[in-house]
PDB file of C-alpha atoms in Angstrom:
ATOM      1  CA  MET C   1     193.191 234.821  -0.488  1.00  0.00           C
ATOM      2  CA  PRO C   2     195.682 237.618   0.292  1.00  0.00           C
ATOM      3  CA  GLN C   3     194.651 241.138  -0.611  1.00  0.00           C
ATOM      4  CA  TRP C   4     197.357 241.564  -3.259  1.00  0.00           C
ATOM      5  CA  THR C   5     196.261 238.328  -4.964  1.00  0.00           C
ATOM      6  CA  ALA C   6     192.661 239.524  -5.076  1.00  0.00           C
ATOM      7  CA  ARG C   7     193.822 242.811  -6.583  1.00  0.00           C
ATOM      8  CA  ILE C   8     195.842 241.040  -9.278  1.00  0.00           C
ATOM      9  CA  VAL C   9     192.884 238.773 -10.113  1.00  0.00           C
ATOM     10  CA  PHE C  10     190.595 241.823 -10.310  1.00  0.00           C
ATOM     11  CA  PHE C  11     193.088 243.701 -12.509  1.00  0.00           C
ATOM     12  CA  VAL C  12     193.570 240.751 -14.883  1.00  0.00           C
ATOM     13  CA  THR C  13     189.810 240.175 -15.039  1.00  0.00           C
ATOM     14  CA  CYS C  14     189.239 243.845 -15.928  1.00  0.00           C
ATOM     15  CA  ALA C  15     191.924 243.618 -18.622  1.00  0.00           C
ATOM     16  CA  ALA C  16     190.374 240.429 -20.046  1.00  0.00           C
ATOM     17  CA  VAL C  17     186.909 241.998 -20.134  1.00  0.00           C
ATOM     18  CA  GLY C  18     188.463 245.020 -21.875  1.00  0.00           C
ATOM     19  CA  VAL C  19     190.173 242.854 -24.517  1.00  0.00           C
ATOM     20  CA  VAL C  20     187.023 240.844 -25.260  1.00  0.00           C
ATOM     21  CA  GLY C  21     184.835 243.956 -25.255  1.00  0.00           C
ATOM     22  CA  ALA C  22     187.207 245.846 -27.552  1.00  0.00           C
ATOM     23  CA  TYR C  23     187.486 242.957 -30.002  1.00  0.00           C
ATOM     24  CA  PHE C  24     183.769 242.271 -30.287  1.00  0.00           C
ATOM     25  CA  GLY C  25     182.625 245.859 -29.707  1.00  0.00           C
ATOM     26  CA  GLN C  26     184.816 247.522 -32.331  1.00  0.00           C
ATOM     27  CA  PRO C  27     182.516 246.673 -35.264  1.00  0.00           C
ATOM     28  CA  LEU C  28     179.588 248.094 -33.296  1.00  0.00           C
ATOM     29  CA  ALA C  29     181.432 251.298 -32.371  1.00  0.00           C
ATOM     30  CA  HIS C  30     182.932 251.884 -35.820  1.00  0.00           C
ATOM     31  CA  GLY C  31     181.306 254.989 -37.242  1.00  0.00           C
ATOM     32  CA  ASN C  32     178.754 255.064 -34.432  1.00  0.00           C
ATOM     33  CA  SER C  33     178.854 258.683 -33.243  1.00  0.00           C
ATOM     34  CA  ASP C  34     176.290 257.995 -30.498  1.00  0.00           C
ATOM     35  CA  ALA C  35     178.484 255.284 -28.967  1.00  0.00           C
ATOM     36  CA  ILE C  36     181.545 257.521 -29.163  1.00  0.00           C
ATOM     37  CA  LEU C  37     179.640 260.391 -27.510  1.00  0.00           C
ATOM     38  CA  ILE C  38     178.506 258.112 -24.683  1.00  0.00           C
ATOM     39  CA  ILE C  39     182.025 256.775 -24.131  1.00  0.00           C
ATOM     40  CA  VAL C  40     183.501 260.295 -24.056  1.00  0.00           C
ATOM     41  CA  THR C  41     180.799 261.514 -21.689  1.00  0.00           C
ATOM     42  CA  VAL C  42     181.164 258.593 -19.285  1.00  0.00           C
ATOM     43  CA  LEU C  43     184.970 258.789 -19.227  1.00  0.00           C
ATOM     44  CA  THR C  44     184.885 262.551 -18.704  1.00  0.00           C
ATOM     45  CA  VAL C  45     182.418 262.273 -15.827  1.00  0.00           C
ATOM     46  CA  PHE C  46     184.451 259.471 -14.262  1.00  0.00           C
ATOM     47  CA  ALA C  47     187.642 261.524 -14.628  1.00  0.00           C
ATOM     48  CA  GLY C  48     186.039 264.470 -12.817  1.00  0.00           C
ATOM     49  CA  PHE C  49     184.711 262.167 -10.124  1.00  0.00           C
ATOM     50  CA  LEU C  50     188.152 260.622  -9.731  1.00  0.00           C
ATOM     51  CA  VAL C  51     189.765 264.031  -9.264  1.00  0.00           C
ATOM     52  CA  ALA C  52     187.395 264.584  -6.336  1.00  0.00           C
ATOM     53  CA  ILE C  53     188.286 261.175  -4.888  1.00  0.00           C
ATOM     54  CA  ILE C  54     192.028 261.854  -5.227  1.00  0.00           C
ATOM     55  CA  THR C  55     191.501 265.169  -3.457  1.00  0.00           C
ATOM     56  CA  VAL C  56     189.660 263.493  -0.581  1.00  0.00           C
ATOM     57  CA  LEU C  57     192.186 260.656  -0.331  1.00  0.00           C
ATOM     58  CA  GLY C  58     195.091 263.088  -0.169  1.00  0.00           C
ATOM     59  CA  ASP C  59     193.451 265.342   2.412  1.00  0.00           C
ATOM     60  CA  PRO C  60     195.869 265.905   5.323  1.00  0.00           C
ATOM     61  CA  ALA C  61     192.877 265.703   7.675  1.00  0.00           C
ATOM     62  CA  MET C  62     192.969 261.953   7.032  1.00  0.00           C
ATOM     63  CA  LEU C  63     196.225 261.681   8.958  1.00  0.00           C
ATOM     64  CA  PRO C  64     195.851 260.571  12.556  1.00  0.00           C
ATOM     65  CA  GLU C  65     196.073 263.011  15.430  1.00  0.00           C
ATOM     66  CA  GLY C  66     199.283 263.092  17.430  1.00  0.00           C
ATOM     67  CA  SER C  67     202.940 263.451  16.669  1.00  0.00           C
ATOM     68  CA  TRP C  68     204.585 263.710  13.295  1.00  0.00           C
ATOM     69  CA  ARG C  69     205.631 260.069  13.674  1.00  0.00           C
ATOM     70  CA  ALA C  70     201.986 258.967  13.722  1.00  0.00           C
ATOM     71  CA  SER C  71     201.380 261.000  10.594  1.00  0.00           C
ATOM     72  CA  GLU C  72     204.490 259.610   8.929  1.00  0.00           C
ATOM     73  CA  GLY C  73     203.303 256.056   9.624  1.00  0.00           C
ATOM     74  CA  SER C  74     200.029 256.741   7.824  1.00  0.00           C
ATOM     75  CA  ARG C  75     201.672 258.469   4.903  1.00  0.00           C
ATOM     76  CA  GLU C  76     202.456 255.336   2.849  1.00  0.00           C
ATOM     77  CA  PRO C  77     198.888 253.990   2.580  1.00  0.00           C
ATOM     78  CA  VAL C  78     197.598 257.449   1.640  1.00  0.00           C
ATOM     79  CA  TYR C  79     200.356 257.827  -0.947  1.00  0.00           C
ATOM     80  CA  ALA C  80     199.623 254.352  -2.374  1.00  0.00           C
ATOM     81  CA  ASN C  81     195.896 255.137  -2.683  1.00  0.00           C
ATOM     82  CA  VAL C  82     196.508 258.470  -4.374  1.00  0.00           C
ATOM     83  CA  THR C  83     199.069 256.920  -6.740  1.00  0.00           C
ATOM     84  CA  THR C  84     196.731 254.066  -7.716  1.00  0.00           C
ATOM     85  CA  HIS C  85     193.875 256.435  -8.448  1.00  0.00           C
ATOM     86  CA  THR C  86     196.194 258.759 -10.369  1.00  0.00           C
ATOM     87  CA  TYR C  87     197.060 255.835 -12.671  1.00  0.00           C
ATOM     88  CA  LEU C  88     193.361 255.206 -13.241  1.00  0.00           C
ATOM     89  CA  PHE C  89     192.900 258.901 -14.039  1.00  0.00           C
ATOM     90  CA  ARG C  90     195.679 258.618 -16.635  1.00  0.00           C
ATOM     91  CA  VAL C  91     193.945 255.623 -18.226  1.00  0.00           C
ATOM     92  CA  TYR C  92     190.813 257.777 -18.579  1.00  0.00           C
ATOM     93  CA  LEU C  93     192.825 260.565 -20.203  1.00  0.00           C
ATOM     94  CA  ILE C  94     194.629 258.229 -22.606  1.00  0.00           C
ATOM     95  CA  ALA C  95     191.300 256.678 -23.635  1.00  0.00           C
ATOM     96  CA  ILE C  96     189.847 260.146 -24.272  1.00  0.00           C
ATOM     97  CA  ALA C  97     192.955 261.122 -26.275  1.00  0.00           C
ATOM     98  CA  LEU C  98     192.659 257.963 -28.401  1.00  0.00           C
ATOM     99  CA  LEU C  99     188.981 258.727 -28.962  1.00  0.00           C
ATOM    100  CA  PHE C 100     189.969 262.163 -30.199  1.00  0.00           C
ATOM    101  CA  VAL C 101     192.577 260.684 -32.555  1.00  0.00           C
ATOM    102  CA  GLY C 102     190.037 258.118 -33.765  1.00  0.00           C
ATOM    103  CA  ILE C 103     187.508 260.830 -34.517  1.00  0.00           C
ATOM    104  CA  LEU C 104     190.110 262.816 -36.458  1.00  0.00           C
ATOM    105  CA  LEU C 105     191.198 259.755 -38.438  1.00  0.00           C
ATOM    106  CA  GLU C 106     187.601 258.861 -39.261  1.00  0.00           C
ATOM    107  CA  LYS C 107     187.679 261.345 -42.149  1.00  0.00           C
ATOM    108  CA  ALA C 108     191.009 260.039 -43.486  1.00  0.00           C
ATOM    109  CA  PRO C 109     190.803 257.860 -46.591  1.00  0.00           C
ATOM    110  CA  ASP C 110     191.094 254.107 -46.058  1.00  0.00           C
ATOM    111  CA  CYS C 111     194.152 253.670 -48.236  1.00  0.00           C
ATOM    112  CA  GLY C 112     197.267 251.711 -47.370  1.00  0.00           C
ATOM    113  CA  THR C 113     197.696 251.086 -43.680  1.00  0.00           C
ATOM    114  CA  MET C 114     195.270 253.822 -42.603  1.00  0.00           C
ATOM    115  CA  ALA C 115     192.377 251.342 -42.280  1.00  0.00           C
ATOM    116  CA  LEU C 116     194.547 249.205 -39.983  1.00  0.00           C
ATOM    117  CA  TRP C 117     195.480 252.249 -37.879  1.00  0.00           C
ATOM    118  CA  LYS C 118     191.818 253.178 -37.540  1.00  0.00           C
ATOM    119  CA  LEU C 119     190.895 249.646 -36.504  1.00  0.00           C
ATOM    120  CA  TRP C 120     193.558 249.438 -33.798  1.00  0.00           C
ATOM    121  CA  ILE C 121     192.901 252.921 -32.470  1.00  0.00           C
ATOM    122  CA  GLU C 122     189.203 252.047 -32.134  1.00  0.00           C
ATOM    123  CA  ARG C 123     190.112 248.820 -30.368  1.00  0.00           C
ATOM    124  CA  ALA C 124     192.585 250.661 -28.128  1.00  0.00           C
ATOM    125  CA  TYR C 125     190.116 253.296 -26.951  1.00  0.00           C
ATOM    126  CA  LEU C 126     187.428 250.673 -26.463  1.00  0.00           C
ATOM    127  CA  PHE C 127     189.837 248.511 -24.465  1.00  0.00           C
ATOM    128  CA  LEU C 128     190.940 251.410 -22.270  1.00  0.00           C
ATOM    129  CA  GLY C 129     187.376 252.646 -21.810  1.00  0.00           C
ATOM    130  CA  ILE C 130     186.061 249.215 -20.796  1.00  0.00           C
ATOM    131  CA  PHE C 131     189.157 248.470 -18.700  1.00  0.00           C
ATOM    132  CA  ALA C 132     188.873 251.801 -16.855  1.00  0.00           C
ATOM    133  CA  PHE C 133     185.144 251.303 -16.353  1.00  0.00           C
ATOM    134  CA  CYS C 134     185.745 247.868 -14.821  1.00  0.00           C
ATOM    135  CA  LEU C 135     188.471 249.253 -12.553  1.00  0.00           C
ATOM    136  CA  THR C 136     186.065 252.005 -11.504  1.00  0.00           C
ATOM    137  CA  LEU C 137     183.773 249.346 -10.056  1.00  0.00           C
ATOM    138  CA  ALA C 138     186.227 249.120  -7.129  1.00  0.00           C
ATOM    139  CA  LEU C 139     185.830 252.817  -6.236  1.00  0.00           C
ATOM    140  CA  PRO C 140     182.732 252.432  -4.034  1.00  0.00           C
ATOM    141  CA  GLY C 141     184.652 249.950  -1.884  1.00  0.00           C
ATOM    142  CA  THR C 142     187.563 252.362  -1.629  1.00  0.00           C
ATOM    143  CA  LEU C 143     185.263 255.199  -0.628  1.00  0.00           C
ATOM    144  CA  SER C 144     183.443 253.114   1.971  1.00  0.00           C
ATOM    145  CA  ARG C 145     186.765 251.981   3.503  1.00  0.00           C
ATOM    146  CA  LEU C 146     187.887 255.610   3.564  1.00  0.00           C
ATOM    147  CA  GLN C 147     184.723 256.741   5.326  1.00  0.00           C
ATOM    148  CA  MET C 148     184.888 253.873   7.822  1.00  0.00           C
ATOM    149  CA  ALA C 149     188.507 254.799   8.595  1.00  0.00           C
ATOM    150  CA  ARG C 150     187.384 258.377   9.243  1.00  0.00           C
ATOM    151  CA  VAL C 151     184.620 257.175  11.571  1.00  0.00           C
ATOM    152  CA  ASP C 152     187.057 254.896  13.403  1.00  0.00           C
ATOM    153  CA  ALA C 153     189.583 257.726  13.762  1.00  0.00           C
ATOM    154  CA  GLU C 154     186.939 260.067  15.138  1.00  0.00           C
ATOM    155  CA  THR C 155     185.772 257.385  17.576  1.00  0.00           C
ATOM    156  CA  ARG C 156     189.352 256.874  18.815  1.00  0.00           C
ATOM    157  CA  ARG C 157     189.807 260.627  19.179  1.00  0.00           C
ATOM    158  CA  ARG C 158     186.640 260.937  21.249  1.00  0.00           C
ATOM    159  CA  ARG C 159     187.675 258.053  23.505  1.00  0.00           C
ATOM    160  CA  THR C 160     190.886 259.861  24.432  1.00  0.00           C
ATOM    161  CA  ASP C 161     189.062 263.132  25.184  1.00  0.00           C
TER     162      ASP C 161
END
């Protein structure tokens, strides 16, 4: 299976798990301050961890030795990695923002459409939290590939010395 196909399958699977988890988990999370605290804590820790990963991925030391042309050739994969992880970081932030809105709306009276808004905001932050968590499962693979690329680059550099 081509790499892009595997990525699409992984992405769709994460989205499906997020939809199912949000639908069935919403009644359990509704009014559960412990669950909300755990979700906020996990997303915040993951967001901080992701900032460190983005910093490492975008490190110019990752570019190969040699001319500017060699560096330019390696620019696209680095840019793609940083962009992908930046999107994941934004998903974390949107989930945290929706959690904040959900907490504020918790005290609002359940009149009119407010109960419906509360329901869908809870489902939205649960979906994004579960979806982001599932996507985060790919980060160890990304980090190991990054480290192996660094080892390979250092090995090539030492061979030429």
